[in-house]
Coordinates of C-alpha atoms in Angstrom, one line a residue:
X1 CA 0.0 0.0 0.0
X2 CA 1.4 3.0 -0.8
X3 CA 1.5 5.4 2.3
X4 CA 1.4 9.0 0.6
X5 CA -2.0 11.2 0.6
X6 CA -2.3 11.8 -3.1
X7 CA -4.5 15.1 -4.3
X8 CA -7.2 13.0 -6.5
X9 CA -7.3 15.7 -8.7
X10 CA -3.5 15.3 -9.7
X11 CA -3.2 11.7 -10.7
X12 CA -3.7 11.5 -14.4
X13 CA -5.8 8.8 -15.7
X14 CA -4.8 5.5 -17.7
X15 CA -4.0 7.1 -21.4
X16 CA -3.8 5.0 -24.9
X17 CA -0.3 4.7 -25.2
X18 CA 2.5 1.9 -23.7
X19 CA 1.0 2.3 -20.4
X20 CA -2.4 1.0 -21.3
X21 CA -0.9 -1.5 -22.9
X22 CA 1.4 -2.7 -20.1
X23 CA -1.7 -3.3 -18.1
X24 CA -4.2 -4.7 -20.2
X25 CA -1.2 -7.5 -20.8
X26 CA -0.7 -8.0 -17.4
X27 CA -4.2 -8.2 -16.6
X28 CA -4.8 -11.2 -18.8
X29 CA -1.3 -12.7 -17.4
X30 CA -2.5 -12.7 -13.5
X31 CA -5.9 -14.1 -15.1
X32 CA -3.6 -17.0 -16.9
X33 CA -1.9 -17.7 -13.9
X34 CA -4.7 -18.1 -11.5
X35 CA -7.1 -20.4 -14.5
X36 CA -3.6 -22.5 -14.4
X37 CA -4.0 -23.4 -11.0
X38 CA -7.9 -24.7 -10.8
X39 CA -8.8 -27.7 -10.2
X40 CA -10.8 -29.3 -12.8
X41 CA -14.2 -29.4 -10.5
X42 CA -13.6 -25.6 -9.2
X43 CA -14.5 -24.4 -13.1
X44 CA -18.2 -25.5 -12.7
X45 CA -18.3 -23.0 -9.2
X46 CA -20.7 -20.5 -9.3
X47 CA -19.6 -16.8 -9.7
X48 CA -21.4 -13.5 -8.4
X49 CA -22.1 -12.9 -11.9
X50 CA -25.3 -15.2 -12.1
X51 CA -26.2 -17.8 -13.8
X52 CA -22.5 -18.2 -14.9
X53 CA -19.8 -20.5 -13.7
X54 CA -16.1 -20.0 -13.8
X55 CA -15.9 -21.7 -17.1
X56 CA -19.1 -19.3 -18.6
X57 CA -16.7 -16.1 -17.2
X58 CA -14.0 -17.5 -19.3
X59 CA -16.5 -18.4 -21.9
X60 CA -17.4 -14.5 -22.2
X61 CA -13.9 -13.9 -21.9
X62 CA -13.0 -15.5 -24.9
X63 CA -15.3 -13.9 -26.7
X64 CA -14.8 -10.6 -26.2
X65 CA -11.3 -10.9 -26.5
X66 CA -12.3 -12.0 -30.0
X67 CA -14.5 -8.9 -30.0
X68 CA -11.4 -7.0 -29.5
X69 CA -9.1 -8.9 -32.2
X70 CA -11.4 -7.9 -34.9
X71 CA -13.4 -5.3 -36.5
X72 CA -15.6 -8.1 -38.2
X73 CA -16.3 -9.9 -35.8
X74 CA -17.4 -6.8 -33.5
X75 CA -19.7 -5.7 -35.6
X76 CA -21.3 -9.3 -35.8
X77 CA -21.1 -9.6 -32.5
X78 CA -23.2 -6.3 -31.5
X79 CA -25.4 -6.6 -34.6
X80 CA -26.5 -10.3 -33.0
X81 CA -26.9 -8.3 -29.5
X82 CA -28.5 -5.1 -30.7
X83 CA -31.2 -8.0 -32.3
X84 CA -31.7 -10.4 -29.5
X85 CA -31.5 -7.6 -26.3
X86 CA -35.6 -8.0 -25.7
X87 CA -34.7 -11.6 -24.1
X88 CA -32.1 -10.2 -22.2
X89 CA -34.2 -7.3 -20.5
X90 CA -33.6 -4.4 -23.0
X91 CA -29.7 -4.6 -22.3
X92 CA -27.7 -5.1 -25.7
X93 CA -24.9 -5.7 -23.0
X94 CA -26.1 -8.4 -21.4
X95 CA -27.3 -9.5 -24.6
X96 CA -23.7 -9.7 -25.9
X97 CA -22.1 -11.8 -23.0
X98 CA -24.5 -14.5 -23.6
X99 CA -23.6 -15.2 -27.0
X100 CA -19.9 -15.1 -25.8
X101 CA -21.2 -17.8 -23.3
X102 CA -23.2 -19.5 -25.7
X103 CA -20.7 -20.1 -28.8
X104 CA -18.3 -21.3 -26.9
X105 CA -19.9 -23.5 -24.6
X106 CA -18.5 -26.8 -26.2
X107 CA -15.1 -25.9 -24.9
X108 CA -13.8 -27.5 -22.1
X109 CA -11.3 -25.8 -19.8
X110 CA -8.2 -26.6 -21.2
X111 CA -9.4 -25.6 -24.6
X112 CA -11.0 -22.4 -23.2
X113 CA -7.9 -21.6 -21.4
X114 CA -6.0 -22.4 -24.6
X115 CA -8.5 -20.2 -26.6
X116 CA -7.8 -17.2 -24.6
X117 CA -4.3 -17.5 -24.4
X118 CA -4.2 -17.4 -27.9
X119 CA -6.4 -14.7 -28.6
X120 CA -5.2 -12.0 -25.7
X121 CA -2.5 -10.8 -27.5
X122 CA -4.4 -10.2 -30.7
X123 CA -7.1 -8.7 -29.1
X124 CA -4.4 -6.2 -27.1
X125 CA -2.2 -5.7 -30.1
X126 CA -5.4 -4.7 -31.9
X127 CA -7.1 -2.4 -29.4
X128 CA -3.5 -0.2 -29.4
X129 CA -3.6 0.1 -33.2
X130 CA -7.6 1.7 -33.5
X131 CA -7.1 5.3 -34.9
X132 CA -7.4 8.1 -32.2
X133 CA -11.0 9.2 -34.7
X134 CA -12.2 6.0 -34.0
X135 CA -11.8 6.2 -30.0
X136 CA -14.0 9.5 -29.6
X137 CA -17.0 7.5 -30.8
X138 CA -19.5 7.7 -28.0
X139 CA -22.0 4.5 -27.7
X140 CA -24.8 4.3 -24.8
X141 CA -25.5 1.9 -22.0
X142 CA -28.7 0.7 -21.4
X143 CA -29.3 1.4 -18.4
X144 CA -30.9 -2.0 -17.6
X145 CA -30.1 -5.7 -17.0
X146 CA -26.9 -6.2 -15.1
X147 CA -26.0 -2.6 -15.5
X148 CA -26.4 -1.3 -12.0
X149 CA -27.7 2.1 -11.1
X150 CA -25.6 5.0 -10.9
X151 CA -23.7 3.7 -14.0
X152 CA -22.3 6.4 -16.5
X153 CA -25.2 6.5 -19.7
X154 CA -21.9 6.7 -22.4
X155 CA -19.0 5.5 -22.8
X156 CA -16.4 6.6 -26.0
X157 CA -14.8 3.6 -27.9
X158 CA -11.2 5.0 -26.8
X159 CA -12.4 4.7 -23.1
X160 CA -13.3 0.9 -23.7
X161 CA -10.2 0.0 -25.6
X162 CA -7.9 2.1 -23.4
X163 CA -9.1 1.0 -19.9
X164 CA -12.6 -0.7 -19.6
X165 CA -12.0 -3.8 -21.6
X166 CA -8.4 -4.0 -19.0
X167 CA -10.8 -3.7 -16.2
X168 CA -13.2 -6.4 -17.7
X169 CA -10.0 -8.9 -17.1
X170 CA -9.5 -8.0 -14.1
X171 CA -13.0 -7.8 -12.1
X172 CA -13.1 -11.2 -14.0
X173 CA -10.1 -12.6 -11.8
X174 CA -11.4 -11.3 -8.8
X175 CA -14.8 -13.1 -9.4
X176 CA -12.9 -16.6 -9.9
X177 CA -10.7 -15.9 -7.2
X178 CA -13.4 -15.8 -5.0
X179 CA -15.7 -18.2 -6.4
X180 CA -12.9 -20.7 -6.1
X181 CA -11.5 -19.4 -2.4
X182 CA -7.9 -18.0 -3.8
X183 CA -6.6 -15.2 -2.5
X184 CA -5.6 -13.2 -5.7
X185 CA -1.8 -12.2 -5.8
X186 CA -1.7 -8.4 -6.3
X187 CA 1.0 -6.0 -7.9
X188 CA 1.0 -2.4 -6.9
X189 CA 2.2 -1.6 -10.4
X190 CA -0.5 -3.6 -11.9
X191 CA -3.5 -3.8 -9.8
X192 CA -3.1 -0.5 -7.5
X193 CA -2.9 1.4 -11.0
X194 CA -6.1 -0.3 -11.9
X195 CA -7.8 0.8 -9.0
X196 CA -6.4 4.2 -8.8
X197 CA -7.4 4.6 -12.4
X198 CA -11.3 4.0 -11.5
X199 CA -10.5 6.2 -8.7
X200 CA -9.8 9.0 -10.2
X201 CA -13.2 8.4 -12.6
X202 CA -15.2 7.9 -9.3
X203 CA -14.0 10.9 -8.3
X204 CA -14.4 12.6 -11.0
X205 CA -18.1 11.4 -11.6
X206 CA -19.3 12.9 -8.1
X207 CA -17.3 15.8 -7.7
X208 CA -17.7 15.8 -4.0
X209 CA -14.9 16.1 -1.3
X210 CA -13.6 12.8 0.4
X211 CA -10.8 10.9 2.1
X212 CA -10.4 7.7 0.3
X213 CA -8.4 4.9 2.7
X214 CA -7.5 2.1 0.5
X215 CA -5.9 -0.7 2.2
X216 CA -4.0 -3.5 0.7
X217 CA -1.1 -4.5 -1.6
X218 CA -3.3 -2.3 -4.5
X219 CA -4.2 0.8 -1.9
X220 CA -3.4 3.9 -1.5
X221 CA -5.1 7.0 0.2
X222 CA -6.6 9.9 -2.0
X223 CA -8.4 13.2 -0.8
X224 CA -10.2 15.7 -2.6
X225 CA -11.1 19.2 -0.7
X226 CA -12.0 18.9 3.0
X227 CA -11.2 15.3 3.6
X228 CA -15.0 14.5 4.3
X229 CA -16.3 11.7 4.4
X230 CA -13.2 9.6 5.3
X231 CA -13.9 5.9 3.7
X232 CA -12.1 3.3 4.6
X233 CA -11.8 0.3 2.4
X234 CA -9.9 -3.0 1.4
X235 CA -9.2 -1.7 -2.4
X236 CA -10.2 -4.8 -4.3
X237 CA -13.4 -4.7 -2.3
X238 CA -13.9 -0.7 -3.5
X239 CA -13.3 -1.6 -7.2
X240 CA -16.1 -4.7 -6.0
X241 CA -18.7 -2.0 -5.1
X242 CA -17.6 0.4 -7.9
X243 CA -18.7 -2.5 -10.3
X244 CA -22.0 -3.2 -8.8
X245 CA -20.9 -6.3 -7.1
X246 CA -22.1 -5.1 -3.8
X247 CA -23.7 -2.2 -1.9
X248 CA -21.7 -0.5 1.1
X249 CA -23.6 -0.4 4.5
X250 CA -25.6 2.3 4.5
X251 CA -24.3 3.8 7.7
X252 CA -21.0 3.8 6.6
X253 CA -19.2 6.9 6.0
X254 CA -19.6 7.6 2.0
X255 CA -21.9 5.4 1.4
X256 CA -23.8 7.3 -0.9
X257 CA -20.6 8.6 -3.0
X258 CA -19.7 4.6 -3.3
X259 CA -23.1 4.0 -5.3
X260 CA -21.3 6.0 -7.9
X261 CA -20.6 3.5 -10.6
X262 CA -18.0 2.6 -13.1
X263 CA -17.9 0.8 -15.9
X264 CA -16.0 -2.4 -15.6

């Protein structure tokens, strides 16, 4: 945990450049490494993310990293959601991570795992190379489904390439690490950039003043203005209630600025 108070308002974000890149590889390498290490019966747990298991996350997984790889095949991908979203509640969204689940659900784990480490690298190498034009496209969110409230309405194309579809990875590790009962390893470099990154959004999405405690390999402390509320937090388990995951108690200090949402 890093032990400096840092001014919220002068840590830059996560920008499209080496940086982004760094992460969004390292993400899917600490999600290699912990799929590795299951045990064939702990991919048919059941993950927060209902109805899947840990093999239907890596089934989505898998294919939006092929999403990613492929101009093609995201416009297939989010034709076939924009068209079936009625069954999934009027959210494209959701709409889009059930075909993921459902095209590859003949894949067993060792092929899934095989599948994604194949296609990672594509799907990174092709997210740096989008032209800059391309990333100020703004798409919306439906705000229904598994989309909790409080989320952002819009979202550019750079902002998913650059640092949602990185966070995507990530949240996904956390869920299988605690489906499965592993405590996930963490890299301040890595993970505490992560969550500083959606951080600084938070922050920036409320605009109120606040002391943000952040404890853990991945925390740090941040403060905007008067230092009120002061929030206290494990940071994995901020980035968890960020993401919808989970609602803070509601007598806790900052409770209402923590149902301020991110996009993972």
């Amino acid at each position: 945990m890093n032990q400096t108070t840092m001014d919220i308002e002068r840590i830059d974000r996560i920008a499209r450049g080496p940086e982004a890149w760094r992460l969004a590889t390292a993400a899917y390498e600490a999600l290699f490494d912990l799929l590795e290490g299951l045990e064939p019966a702990e991919w048919d747990r059941p993950t927060v993310c209902e109805p899947w298991t840990v093999a239907d996350m890596v089934r989505h997984l898998v294919g939006a990293a092929a999403s990613h790889a492929s101009l093609r095949e995201t416009v297939r991908q989010q034709a076939w959601a924009a068209r079936h979203k009625g069954e999934y509640n009027g959210s494209a969204l959701d709409a889009w991570t059930a075909l993921h689940v459902r095209e590859h659900a003949n894949l067993d784990p060792p092929a899934l795992l095989a599948e994604l480490r194949a296609i990672a690298p594509r799907a990174v190498r092709a997210r740096s190379r989008r032209p800059g034009l391309f990333g100020r496209i703004q798409v919306g969110l439906d705000q229904t489904g598994s989309l909790p409230e409080g989320s952002p309405a819009r979202v550019s194309l750079g902002e998913l390439d650059t640092v949602i579809y990185t966070r995507d990875a990530w949240l996904h590790r956390i869920d299988i690490a605690r489906a499965t009962g592993r405590e996930p390893r963490l890299d301040p470099d890595v993970d505490g950039r992560i969550i500083e990154d959606v951080a600084v959004e938070w922050a920036g999405r409320h605009g109120a003043p606040f002391r943000l405690v952040l404890t853990g390999e991945a925390g740090g402390t941040y403060t905007r203005g008067s230092g009120e509320p002061e929030i206290h937090l494990d940071a994995v388990t901020f980035a968890w209630l960020l993401s919808g995951r989970g609602e803070p108690p509601p007598d806790m200090p900052g409770a209402e600025l923590l149902r301020t949402r991110v996009v993972f």
